[in-house]
XYZ file of N, CA and C in Angstrom:
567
model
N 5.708 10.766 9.027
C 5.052 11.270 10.216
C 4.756 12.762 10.033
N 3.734 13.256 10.855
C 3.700 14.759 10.918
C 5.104 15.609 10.519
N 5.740 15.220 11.160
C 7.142 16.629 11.690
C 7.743 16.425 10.215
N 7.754 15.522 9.713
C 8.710 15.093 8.452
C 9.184 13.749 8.768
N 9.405 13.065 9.624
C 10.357 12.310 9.648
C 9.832 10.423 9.516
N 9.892 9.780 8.867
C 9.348 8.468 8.546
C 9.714 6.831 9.304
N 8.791 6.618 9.549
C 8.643 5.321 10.722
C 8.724 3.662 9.730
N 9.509 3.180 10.104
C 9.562 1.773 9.145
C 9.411 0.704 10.792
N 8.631 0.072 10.192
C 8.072 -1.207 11.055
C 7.866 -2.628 10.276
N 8.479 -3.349 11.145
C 8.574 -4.652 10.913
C 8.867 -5.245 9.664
N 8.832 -6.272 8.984
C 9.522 -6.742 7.406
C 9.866 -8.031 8.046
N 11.145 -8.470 6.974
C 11.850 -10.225 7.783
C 13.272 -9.482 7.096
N 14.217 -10.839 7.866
C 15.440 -10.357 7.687
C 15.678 -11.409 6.379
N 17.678 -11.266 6.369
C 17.723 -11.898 5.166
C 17.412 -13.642 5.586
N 16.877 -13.574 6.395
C 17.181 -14.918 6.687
C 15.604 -15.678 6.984
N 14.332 -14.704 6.341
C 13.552 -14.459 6.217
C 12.505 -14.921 7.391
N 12.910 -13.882 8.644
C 12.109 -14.322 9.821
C 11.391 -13.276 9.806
N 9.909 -13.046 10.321
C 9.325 -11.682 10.147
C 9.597 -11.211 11.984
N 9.574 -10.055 11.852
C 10.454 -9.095 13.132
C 9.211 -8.013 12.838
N 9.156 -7.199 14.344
C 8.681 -6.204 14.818
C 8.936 -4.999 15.303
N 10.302 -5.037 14.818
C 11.378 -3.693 15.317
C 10.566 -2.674 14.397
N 11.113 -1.614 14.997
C 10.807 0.054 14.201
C 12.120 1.029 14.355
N 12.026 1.781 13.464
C 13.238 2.985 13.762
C 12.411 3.939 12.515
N 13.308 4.976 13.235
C 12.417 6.228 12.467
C 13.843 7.011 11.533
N 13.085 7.258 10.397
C 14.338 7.951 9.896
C 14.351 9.832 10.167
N 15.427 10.390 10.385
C 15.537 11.909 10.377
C 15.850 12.596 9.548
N 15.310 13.105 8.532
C 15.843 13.691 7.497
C 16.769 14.797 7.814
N 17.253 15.670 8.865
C 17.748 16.648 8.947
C 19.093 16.061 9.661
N 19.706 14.914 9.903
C 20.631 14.157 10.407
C 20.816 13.424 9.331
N 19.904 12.898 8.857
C 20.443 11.635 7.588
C 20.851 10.451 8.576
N 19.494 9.684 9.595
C 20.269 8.949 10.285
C 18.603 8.049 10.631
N 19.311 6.858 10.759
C 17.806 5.797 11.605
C 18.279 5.768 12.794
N 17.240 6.248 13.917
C 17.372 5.969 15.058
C 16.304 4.749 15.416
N 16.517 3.863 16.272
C 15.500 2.475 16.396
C 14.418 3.453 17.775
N 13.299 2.793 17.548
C 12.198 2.952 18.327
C 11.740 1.733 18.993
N 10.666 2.050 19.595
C 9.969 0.568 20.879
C 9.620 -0.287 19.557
N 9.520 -1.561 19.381
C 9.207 -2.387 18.678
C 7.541 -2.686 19.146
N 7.028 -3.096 17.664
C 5.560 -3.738 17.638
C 5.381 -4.897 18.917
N 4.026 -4.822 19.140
C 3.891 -6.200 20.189
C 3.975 -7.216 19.436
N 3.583 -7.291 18.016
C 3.512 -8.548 17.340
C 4.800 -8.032 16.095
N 5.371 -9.914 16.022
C 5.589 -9.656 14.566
C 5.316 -9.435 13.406
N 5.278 -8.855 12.348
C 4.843 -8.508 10.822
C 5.395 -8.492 10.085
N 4.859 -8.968 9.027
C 5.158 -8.379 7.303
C 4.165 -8.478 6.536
N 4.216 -7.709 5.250
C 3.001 -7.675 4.264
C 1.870 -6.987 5.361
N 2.203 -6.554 6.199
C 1.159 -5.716 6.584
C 0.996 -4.406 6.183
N 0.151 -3.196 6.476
C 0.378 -2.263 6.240
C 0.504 -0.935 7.355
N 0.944 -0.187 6.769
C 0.693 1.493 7.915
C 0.184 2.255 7.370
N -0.802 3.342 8.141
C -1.380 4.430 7.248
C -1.247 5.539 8.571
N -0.657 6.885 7.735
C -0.684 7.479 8.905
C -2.534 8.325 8.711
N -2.564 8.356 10.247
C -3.661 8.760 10.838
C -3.772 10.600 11.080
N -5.589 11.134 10.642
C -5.474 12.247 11.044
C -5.276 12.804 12.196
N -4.951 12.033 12.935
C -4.040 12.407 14.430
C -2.676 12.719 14.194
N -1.948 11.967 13.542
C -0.311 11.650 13.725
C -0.198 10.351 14.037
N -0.695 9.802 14.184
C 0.072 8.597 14.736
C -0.576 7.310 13.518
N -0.178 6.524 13.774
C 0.376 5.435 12.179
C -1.050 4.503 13.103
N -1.407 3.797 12.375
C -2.265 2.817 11.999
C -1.354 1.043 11.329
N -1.010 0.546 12.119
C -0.483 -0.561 11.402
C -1.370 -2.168 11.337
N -1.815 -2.737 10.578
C -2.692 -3.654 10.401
C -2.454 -5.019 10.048
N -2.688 -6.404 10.727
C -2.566 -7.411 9.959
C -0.951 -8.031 9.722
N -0.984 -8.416 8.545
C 0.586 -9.171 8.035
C 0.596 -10.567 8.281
N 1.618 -11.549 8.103
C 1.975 -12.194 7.923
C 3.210 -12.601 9.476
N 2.739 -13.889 9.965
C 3.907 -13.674 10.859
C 4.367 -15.544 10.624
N 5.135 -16.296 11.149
C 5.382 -17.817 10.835
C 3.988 -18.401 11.286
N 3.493 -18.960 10.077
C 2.666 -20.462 10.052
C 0.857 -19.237 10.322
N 0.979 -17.998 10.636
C -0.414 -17.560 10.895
C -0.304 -16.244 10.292
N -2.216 -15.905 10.295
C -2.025 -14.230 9.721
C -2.227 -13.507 10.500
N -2.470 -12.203 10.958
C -2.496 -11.069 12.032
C -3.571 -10.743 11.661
N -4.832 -10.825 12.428
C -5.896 -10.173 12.981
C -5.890 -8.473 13.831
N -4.245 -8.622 14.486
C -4.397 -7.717 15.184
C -4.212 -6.248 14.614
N -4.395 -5.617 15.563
C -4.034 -3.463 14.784
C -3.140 -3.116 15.817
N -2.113 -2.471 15.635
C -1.431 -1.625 16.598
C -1.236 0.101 15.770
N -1.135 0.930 17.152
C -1.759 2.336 16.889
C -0.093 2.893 17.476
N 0.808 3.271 16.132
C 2.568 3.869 16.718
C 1.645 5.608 17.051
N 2.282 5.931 18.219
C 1.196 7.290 19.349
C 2.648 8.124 18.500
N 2.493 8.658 17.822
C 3.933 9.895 17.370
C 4.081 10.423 18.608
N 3.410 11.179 19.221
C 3.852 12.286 19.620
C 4.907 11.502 21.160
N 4.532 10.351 21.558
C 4.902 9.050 22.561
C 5.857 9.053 22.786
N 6.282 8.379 20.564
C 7.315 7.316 20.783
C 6.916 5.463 21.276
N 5.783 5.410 20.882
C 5.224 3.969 21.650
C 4.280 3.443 21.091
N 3.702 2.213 20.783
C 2.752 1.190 20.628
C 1.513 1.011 21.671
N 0.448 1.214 20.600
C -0.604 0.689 21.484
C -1.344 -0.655 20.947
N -1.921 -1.092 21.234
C -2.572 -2.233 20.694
C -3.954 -1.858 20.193
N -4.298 -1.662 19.331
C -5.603 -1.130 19.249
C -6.698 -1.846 18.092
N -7.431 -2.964 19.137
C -8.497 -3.490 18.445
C -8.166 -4.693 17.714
N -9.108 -5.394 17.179
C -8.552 -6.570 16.280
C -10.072 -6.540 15.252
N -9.197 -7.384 13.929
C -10.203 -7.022 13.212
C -10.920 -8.812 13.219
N -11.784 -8.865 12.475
C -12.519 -10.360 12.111
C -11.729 -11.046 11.657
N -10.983 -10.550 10.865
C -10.606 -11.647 9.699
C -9.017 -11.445 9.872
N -7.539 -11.961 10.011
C -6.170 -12.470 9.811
C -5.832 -12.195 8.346
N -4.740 -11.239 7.815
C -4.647 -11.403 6.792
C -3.374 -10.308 6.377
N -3.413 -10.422 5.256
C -1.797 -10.369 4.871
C -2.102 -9.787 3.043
N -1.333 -8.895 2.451
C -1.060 -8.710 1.455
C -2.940 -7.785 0.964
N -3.221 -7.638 2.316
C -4.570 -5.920 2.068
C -4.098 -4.404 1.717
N -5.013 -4.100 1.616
C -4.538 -2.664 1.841
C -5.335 -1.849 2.612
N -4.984 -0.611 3.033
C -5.498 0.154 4.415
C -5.423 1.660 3.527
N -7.233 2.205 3.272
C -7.136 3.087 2.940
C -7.836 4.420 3.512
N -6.734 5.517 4.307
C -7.664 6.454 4.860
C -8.616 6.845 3.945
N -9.975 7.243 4.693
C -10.757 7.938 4.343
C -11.436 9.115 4.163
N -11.959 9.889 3.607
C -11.850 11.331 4.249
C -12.680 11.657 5.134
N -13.444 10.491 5.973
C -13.837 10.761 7.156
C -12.799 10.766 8.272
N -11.654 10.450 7.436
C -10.957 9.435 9.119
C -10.588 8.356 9.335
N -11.333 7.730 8.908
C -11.958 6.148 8.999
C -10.924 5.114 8.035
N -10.457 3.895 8.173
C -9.981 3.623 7.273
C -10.396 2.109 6.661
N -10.685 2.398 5.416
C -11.052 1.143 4.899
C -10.131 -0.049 4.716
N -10.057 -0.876 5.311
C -9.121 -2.511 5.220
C -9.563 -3.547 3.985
N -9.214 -3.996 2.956
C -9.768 -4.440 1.599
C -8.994 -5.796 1.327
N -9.425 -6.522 1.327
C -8.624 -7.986 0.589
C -7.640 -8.619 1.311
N -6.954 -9.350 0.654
C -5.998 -9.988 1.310
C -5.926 -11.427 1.186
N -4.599 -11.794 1.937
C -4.812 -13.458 1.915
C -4.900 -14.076 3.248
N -5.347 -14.953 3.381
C -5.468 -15.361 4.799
C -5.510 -17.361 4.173
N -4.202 -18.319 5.164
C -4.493 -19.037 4.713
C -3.907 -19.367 3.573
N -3.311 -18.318 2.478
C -3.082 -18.966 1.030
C -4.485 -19.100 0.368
N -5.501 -18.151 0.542
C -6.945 -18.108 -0.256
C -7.018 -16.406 -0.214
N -7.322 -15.816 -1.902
C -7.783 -14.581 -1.730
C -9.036 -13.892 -1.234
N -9.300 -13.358 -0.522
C -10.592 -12.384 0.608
C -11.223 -11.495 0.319
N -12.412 -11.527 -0.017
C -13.512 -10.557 -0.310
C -13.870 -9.768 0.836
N -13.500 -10.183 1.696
C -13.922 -9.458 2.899
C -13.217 -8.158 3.205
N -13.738 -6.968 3.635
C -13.418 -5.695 4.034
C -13.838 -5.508 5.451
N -13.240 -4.471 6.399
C -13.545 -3.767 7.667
C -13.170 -2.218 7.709
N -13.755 -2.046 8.153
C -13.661 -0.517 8.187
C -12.822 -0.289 9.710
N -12.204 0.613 10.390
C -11.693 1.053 11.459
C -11.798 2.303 11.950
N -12.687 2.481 12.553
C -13.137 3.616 13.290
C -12.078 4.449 14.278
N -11.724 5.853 13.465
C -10.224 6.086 14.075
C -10.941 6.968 15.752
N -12.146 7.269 15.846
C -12.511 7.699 17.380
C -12.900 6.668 18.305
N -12.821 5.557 17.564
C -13.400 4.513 18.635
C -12.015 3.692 18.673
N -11.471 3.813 17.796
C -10.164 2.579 18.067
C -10.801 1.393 17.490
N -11.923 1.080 16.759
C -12.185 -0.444 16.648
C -12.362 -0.902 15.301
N -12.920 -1.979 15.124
C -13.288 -2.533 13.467
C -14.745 -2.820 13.318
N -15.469 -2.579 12.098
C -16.812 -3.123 12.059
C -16.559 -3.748 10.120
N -17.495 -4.796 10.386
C -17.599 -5.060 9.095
C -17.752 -4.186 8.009
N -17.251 -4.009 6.768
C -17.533 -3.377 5.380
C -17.897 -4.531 4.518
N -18.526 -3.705 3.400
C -19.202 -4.606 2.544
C -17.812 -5.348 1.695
N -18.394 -7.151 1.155
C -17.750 -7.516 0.488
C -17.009 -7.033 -0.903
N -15.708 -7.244 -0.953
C -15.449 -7.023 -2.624
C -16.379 -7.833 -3.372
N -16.511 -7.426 -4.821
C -17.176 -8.315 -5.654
C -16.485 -9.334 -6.029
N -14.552 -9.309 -6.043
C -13.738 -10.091 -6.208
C -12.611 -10.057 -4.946
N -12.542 -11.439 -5.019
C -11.241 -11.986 -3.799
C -10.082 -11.736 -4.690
N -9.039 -10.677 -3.769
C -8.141 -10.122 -4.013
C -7.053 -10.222 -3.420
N -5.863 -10.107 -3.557
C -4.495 -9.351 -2.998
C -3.712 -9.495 -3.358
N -2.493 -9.206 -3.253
C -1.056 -8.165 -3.799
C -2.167 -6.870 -4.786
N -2.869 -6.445 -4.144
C -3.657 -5.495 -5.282
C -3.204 -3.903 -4.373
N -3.550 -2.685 -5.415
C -3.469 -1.582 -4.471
C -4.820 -0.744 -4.434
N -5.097 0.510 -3.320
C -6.119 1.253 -3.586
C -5.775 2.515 -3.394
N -6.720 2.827 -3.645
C -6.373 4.892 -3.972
C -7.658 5.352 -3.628
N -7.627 6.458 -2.796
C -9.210 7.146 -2.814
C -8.917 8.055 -3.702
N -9.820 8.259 -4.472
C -9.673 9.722 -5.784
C -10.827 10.792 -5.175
N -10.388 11.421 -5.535
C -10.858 13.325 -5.148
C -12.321 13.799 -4.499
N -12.929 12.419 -4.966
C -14.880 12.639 -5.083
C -14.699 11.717 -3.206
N -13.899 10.993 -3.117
C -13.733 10.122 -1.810
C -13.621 8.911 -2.056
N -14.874 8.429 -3.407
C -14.846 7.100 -3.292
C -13.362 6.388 -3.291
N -12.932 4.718 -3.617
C -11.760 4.278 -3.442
C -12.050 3.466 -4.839
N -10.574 3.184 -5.269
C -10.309 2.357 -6.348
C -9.669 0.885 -5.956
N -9.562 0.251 -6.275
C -9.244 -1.196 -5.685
C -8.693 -1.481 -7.356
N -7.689 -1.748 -7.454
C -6.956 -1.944 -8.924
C -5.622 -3.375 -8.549
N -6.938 -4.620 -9.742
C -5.963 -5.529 -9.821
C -5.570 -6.572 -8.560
N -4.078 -7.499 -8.611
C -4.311 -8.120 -7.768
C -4.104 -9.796 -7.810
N -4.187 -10.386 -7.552
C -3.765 -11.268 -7.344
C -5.349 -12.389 -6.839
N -6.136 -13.546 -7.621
C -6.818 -13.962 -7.109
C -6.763 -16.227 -6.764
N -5.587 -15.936 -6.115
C -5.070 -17.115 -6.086
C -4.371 -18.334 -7.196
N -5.173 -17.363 -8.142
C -4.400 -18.439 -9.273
C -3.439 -17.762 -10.017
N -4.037 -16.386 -10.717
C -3.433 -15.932 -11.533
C -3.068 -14.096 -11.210
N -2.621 -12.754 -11.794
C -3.033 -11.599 -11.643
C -4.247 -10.995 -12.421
N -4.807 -10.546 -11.988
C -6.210 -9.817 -12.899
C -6.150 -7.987 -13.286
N -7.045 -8.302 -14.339
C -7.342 -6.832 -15.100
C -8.448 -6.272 -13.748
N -9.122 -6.735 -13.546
C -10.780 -5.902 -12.888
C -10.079 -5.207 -11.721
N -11.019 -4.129 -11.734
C -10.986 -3.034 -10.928
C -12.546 -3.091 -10.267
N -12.514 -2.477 -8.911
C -13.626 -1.869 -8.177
C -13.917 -1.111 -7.501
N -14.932 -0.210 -7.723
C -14.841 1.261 -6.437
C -15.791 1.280 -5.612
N -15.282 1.367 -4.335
C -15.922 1.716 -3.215
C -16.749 2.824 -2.869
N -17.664 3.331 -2.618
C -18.790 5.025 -3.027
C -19.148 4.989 -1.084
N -18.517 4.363 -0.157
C -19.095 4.729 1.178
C -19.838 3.740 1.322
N -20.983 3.319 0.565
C -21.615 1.797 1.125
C -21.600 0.341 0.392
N -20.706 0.591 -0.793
C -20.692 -0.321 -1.426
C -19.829 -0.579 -2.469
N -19.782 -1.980 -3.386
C -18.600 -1.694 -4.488
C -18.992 -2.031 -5.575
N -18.794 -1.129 -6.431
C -19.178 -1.594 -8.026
C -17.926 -1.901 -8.739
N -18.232 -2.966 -9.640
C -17.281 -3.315 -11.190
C -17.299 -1.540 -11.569
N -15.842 -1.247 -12.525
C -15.548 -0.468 -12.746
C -14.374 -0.627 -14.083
N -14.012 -0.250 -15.319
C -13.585 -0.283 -15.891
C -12.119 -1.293 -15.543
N -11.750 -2.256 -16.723
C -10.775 -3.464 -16.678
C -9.400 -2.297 -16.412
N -8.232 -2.988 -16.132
C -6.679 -2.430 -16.458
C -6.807 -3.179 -18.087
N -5.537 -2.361 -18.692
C -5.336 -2.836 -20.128
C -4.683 -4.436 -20.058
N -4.085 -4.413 -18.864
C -2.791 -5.720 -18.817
C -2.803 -6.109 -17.278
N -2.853 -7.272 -17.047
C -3.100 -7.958 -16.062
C -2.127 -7.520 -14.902
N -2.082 -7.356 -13.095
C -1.093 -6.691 -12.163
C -1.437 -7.119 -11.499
N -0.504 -7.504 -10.362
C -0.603 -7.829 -9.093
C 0.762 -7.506 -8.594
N 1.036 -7.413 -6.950
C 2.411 -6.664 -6.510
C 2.906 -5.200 -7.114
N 1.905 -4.442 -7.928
C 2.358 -3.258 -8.664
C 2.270 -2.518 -7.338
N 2.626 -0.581 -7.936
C 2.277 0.569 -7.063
C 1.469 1.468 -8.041
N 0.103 1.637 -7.355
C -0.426 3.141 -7.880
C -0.773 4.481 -6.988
Protein backbone atom coordinates (compact mmCIF):
# COMPACT_ATOMS: atom_id res chain seq x y z
CA UNK A 1 0.00 0.00 0.00
CA UNK A 2 1.01 3.67 -0.14
CA UNK A 3 2.17 4.15 3.65
CA UNK A 4 4.32 0.89 3.42
CA UNK A 5 2.21 -1.50 4.73
CA UNK A 6 0.80 -4.69 2.53
CA UNK A 7 -2.82 -6.03 2.06
CA UNK A 8 -3.25 -9.95 1.45
CA UNK A 9 -6.74 -10.95 0.21
CA UNK A 10 -8.38 -14.01 -0.17
CA UNK A 11 -6.45 -17.59 -1.19
CA UNK A 12 -8.11 -21.17 0.25
CA UNK A 13 -7.30 -22.74 3.38
CA UNK A 14 -5.58 -25.98 4.06
CA UNK A 15 -8.56 -27.56 3.50
CA UNK A 16 -8.75 -25.95 0.19
CA UNK A 17 -11.92 -23.72 0.36
CA UNK A 18 -11.38 -20.33 -1.39
CA UNK A 19 -12.15 -17.40 1.38
CA UNK A 20 -12.36 -13.63 1.12
CA UNK A 21 -10.80 -12.45 4.28
CA UNK A 22 -8.00 -9.66 4.17
CA UNK A 23 -5.52 -8.44 6.83
CA UNK A 24 -2.90 -6.04 6.31
CA UNK A 25 0.55 -6.51 7.39
CA UNK A 26 2.56 -3.57 9.54
CA UNK A 27 5.93 -3.49 9.08
CA UNK A 28 6.78 -1.22 12.01
CA UNK A 29 4.90 -3.75 14.60
CA UNK A 30 5.78 -6.94 12.74
CA UNK A 31 2.10 -7.89 13.05
CA UNK A 32 -1.22 -8.90 10.67
CA UNK A 33 -4.03 -7.10 11.69
CA UNK A 34 -7.42 -8.61 9.77
CA UNK A 35 -9.47 -6.09 7.70
CA UNK A 36 -13.33 -6.04 6.19
CA UNK A 37 -13.31 -9.08 3.97
CA UNK A 38 -14.01 -9.18 0.01
CA UNK A 39 -17.79 -9.41 -1.02
CA UNK A 40 -16.83 -12.39 -3.01
CA UNK A 41 -14.71 -15.31 -2.51
CA UNK A 42 -11.22 -15.69 -4.40
CA UNK A 43 -8.23 -17.23 -5.48
CA UNK A 44 -5.86 -17.11 -8.45
CA UNK A 45 -7.10 -13.79 -8.73
CA UNK A 46 -5.13 -10.83 -8.78
CA UNK A 47 -4.39 -7.19 -6.99
CA UNK A 48 -2.73 -4.27 -8.44
CA UNK A 49 -2.27 -1.36 -6.48
CA UNK A 50 -3.81 1.69 -8.08
CA UNK A 51 -2.50 5.32 -8.82
CA UNK A 52 -4.84 6.34 -6.17
CA UNK A 53 -3.84 3.95 -3.30
CA UNK A 54 -6.23 1.75 -3.25
CA UNK A 55 -5.79 -2.03 -4.70
CA UNK A 56 -7.65 -3.19 -7.71
CA UNK A 57 -8.59 -6.89 -7.12
CA UNK A 58 -9.95 -8.95 -10.18
CA UNK A 59 -11.59 -12.24 -11.09
CA UNK A 60 -10.27 -15.74 -9.44
CA UNK A 61 -11.50 -18.79 -8.93
CA UNK A 62 -14.25 -19.50 -6.38
CA UNK A 63 -16.14 -23.45 -6.01
CA UNK A 64 -17.54 -24.86 -9.34
CA UNK A 65 -17.35 -20.92 -11.09
CA UNK A 66 -14.96 -18.08 -12.24
CA UNK A 67 -15.23 -14.34 -11.03
CA UNK A 68 -16.28 -11.86 -13.48
CA UNK A 69 -16.40 -9.51 -10.72
CA UNK A 70 -13.70 -6.38 -9.60
CA UNK A 71 -13.59 -5.14 -6.15
CA UNK A 72 -11.76 -1.67 -5.43
CA UNK A 73 -9.83 -2.22 -1.30
CA UNK A 74 -10.42 2.23 -0.71
CA UNK A 75 -6.80 2.41 1.53
CA UNK A 76 -7.35 5.35 2.88
CA UNK A 77 -11.25 3.57 4.25
CA UNK A 78 -10.20 0.44 5.31
CA UNK A 79 -13.18 -1.07 3.04
CA UNK A 80 -14.41 -2.78 -0.20
CA UNK A 81 -16.12 -1.49 -2.96
CA UNK A 82 -17.50 -3.42 -5.68
CA UNK A 83 -16.41 -1.94 -8.70
CA UNK A 84 -17.68 -3.05 -12.13
CA UNK A 85 -17.60 -6.46 -13.73
CA UNK A 86 -15.73 -7.49 -16.51
CA UNK A 87 -17.16 -9.76 -19.76
CA UNK A 88 -15.47 -12.60 -19.31
CA UNK A 89 -15.01 -14.97 -15.50
CA UNK A 90 -11.64 -16.01 -15.10
CA UNK A 91 -8.89 -17.13 -13.09
CA UNK A 92 -5.05 -17.55 -13.41
CA UNK A 93 -4.83 -13.63 -15.66
CA UNK A 94 -2.88 -11.10 -14.99
CA UNK A 95 -3.66 -7.33 -14.19
CA UNK A 96 -1.25 -4.93 -15.57
CA UNK A 97 -1.11 -1.17 -14.53
CA UNK A 98 -0.58 1.04 -17.15
CA UNK A 99 1.09 4.18 -17.40
CA UNK A 100 -2.03 5.76 -18.14
CA UNK A 101 -3.69 4.39 -15.10
CA UNK A 102 -5.59 2.07 -16.78
CA UNK A 103 -5.11 -1.51 -16.27
CA UNK A 104 -4.77 -4.11 -18.72
CA UNK A 105 -6.57 -7.70 -17.70
CA UNK A 106 -4.82 -10.57 -20.14
CA UNK A 107 -5.66 -14.33 -20.32
CA UNK A 108 -6.73 -16.69 -18.15
CA UNK A 109 -8.83 -19.71 -17.64
CA UNK A 110 -12.35 -19.75 -17.51
CA UNK A 111 -14.04 -23.16 -17.50
CA UNK A 112 -10.70 -25.25 -17.69
CA UNK A 113 -10.06 -23.57 -21.44
CA UNK A 114 -7.15 -21.01 -21.98
CA UNK A 115 -8.49 -17.11 -23.06
CA UNK A 116 -7.41 -14.87 -25.61
CA UNK A 117 -9.51 -12.43 -24.46
CA UNK A 118 -8.29 -9.09 -22.71
CA UNK A 119 -10.22 -5.92 -20.95
CA UNK A 120 -8.91 -3.01 -20.12
CA UNK A 121 -10.28 -1.11 -16.72
CA UNK A 122 -10.70 2.33 -16.70
CA UNK A 123 -9.35 3.51 -13.24
CA UNK A 124 -11.68 7.15 -13.60
CA UNK A 125 -14.61 5.46 -14.62
CA UNK A 126 -14.47 2.37 -12.40
CA UNK A 127 -15.41 0.10 -15.44
CA UNK A 128 -14.20 -2.52 -18.15
CA UNK A 129 -14.17 -2.21 -21.98
CA UNK A 130 -12.99 -4.74 -24.29
CA UNK A 131 -9.05 -5.00 -25.32
CA UNK A 132 -7.79 -6.56 -28.20
CA UNK A 133 -7.37 -10.38 -28.38
CA UNK A 134 -4.06 -12.23 -27.45
CA UNK A 135 -2.69 -13.90 -30.48
CA UNK A 136 -2.42 -16.94 -28.04
CA UNK A 137 -4.84 -18.43 -25.29
CA UNK A 138 -2.97 -18.24 -22.20
CA UNK A 139 -2.56 -18.62 -18.37
CA UNK A 140 -0.50 -19.37 -15.36
CA UNK A 141 1.56 -16.81 -17.66
CA UNK A 142 3.06 -13.36 -16.30
CA UNK A 143 3.28 -9.63 -17.67
CA UNK A 144 5.50 -6.75 -17.22
CA UNK A 145 5.15 -3.30 -18.78
CA UNK A 146 8.84 -2.30 -19.79
CA UNK A 147 10.01 1.36 -19.78
CA UNK A 148 8.68 2.43 -23.49
CA UNK A 149 4.93 1.34 -21.74
CA UNK A 150 4.25 -1.30 -24.00
CA UNK A 151 3.53 -4.88 -21.95
CA UNK A 152 5.18 -8.26 -22.24
CA UNK A 153 2.96 -11.28 -21.83
CA UNK A 154 5.70 -14.19 -21.24
CA UNK A 155 4.71 -17.88 -21.52
CA UNK A 156 2.02 -19.75 -19.82
CA UNK A 157 0.10 -22.34 -19.88
CA UNK A 158 -2.23 -23.21 -23.11
CA UNK A 159 -4.37 -26.02 -21.86
CA UNK A 160 -2.35 -28.73 -22.82
CA UNK A 161 1.05 -28.05 -22.29
CA UNK A 162 3.57 -24.75 -21.00
CA UNK A 163 4.84 -22.58 -23.93
CA UNK A 164 7.98 -20.66 -25.13
CA UNK A 165 5.92 -17.59 -27.11
CA UNK A 166 5.83 -14.34 -25.87
CA UNK A 167 3.64 -11.16 -26.87
CA UNK A 168 3.65 -7.39 -26.56
CA UNK A 169 1.03 -5.21 -26.14
CA UNK A 170 2.03 -1.31 -27.87
CA UNK A 171 -1.61 0.38 -26.55
CA UNK A 172 -3.72 -1.02 -29.47
CA UNK A 173 -2.59 -4.20 -30.14
CA UNK A 174 -0.37 -7.46 -29.80
CA UNK A 175 2.42 -8.67 -31.69
CA UNK A 176 4.48 -12.18 -31.64
CA UNK A 177 7.67 -11.23 -30.07
CA UNK A 178 10.76 -13.21 -29.53
CA UNK A 179 10.31 -17.25 -28.06
CA UNK A 180 11.61 -17.94 -24.09
CA UNK A 181 14.67 -20.38 -24.44
CA UNK A 182 12.62 -23.16 -22.30
CA UNK A 183 9.11 -23.67 -21.99
CA UNK A 184 7.08 -21.76 -18.38
CA UNK A 185 4.08 -21.55 -16.98
CA UNK A 186 3.29 -20.69 -13.01
CA UNK A 187 6.86 -18.84 -13.14
CA UNK A 188 7.61 -15.01 -11.72
CA UNK A 189 9.06 -12.21 -13.87
Amino acid sequence: LPNGNVLAAGGITPDGIAVGSAEIYYPATRRWVPTLSMAQVRQLHTATLMPDGNVLVTGGAAPSTYSATAELYISSAAYWLTTGYMANGRSQHTATLLKTGNVLVAGGTNDLAAMRETEIYNYLTRSFGAGPLLNIARYAHTANQLRDGNVIVIGGSNNFDSMKSCEIYNGTAWAPTADLNLNRANHRS
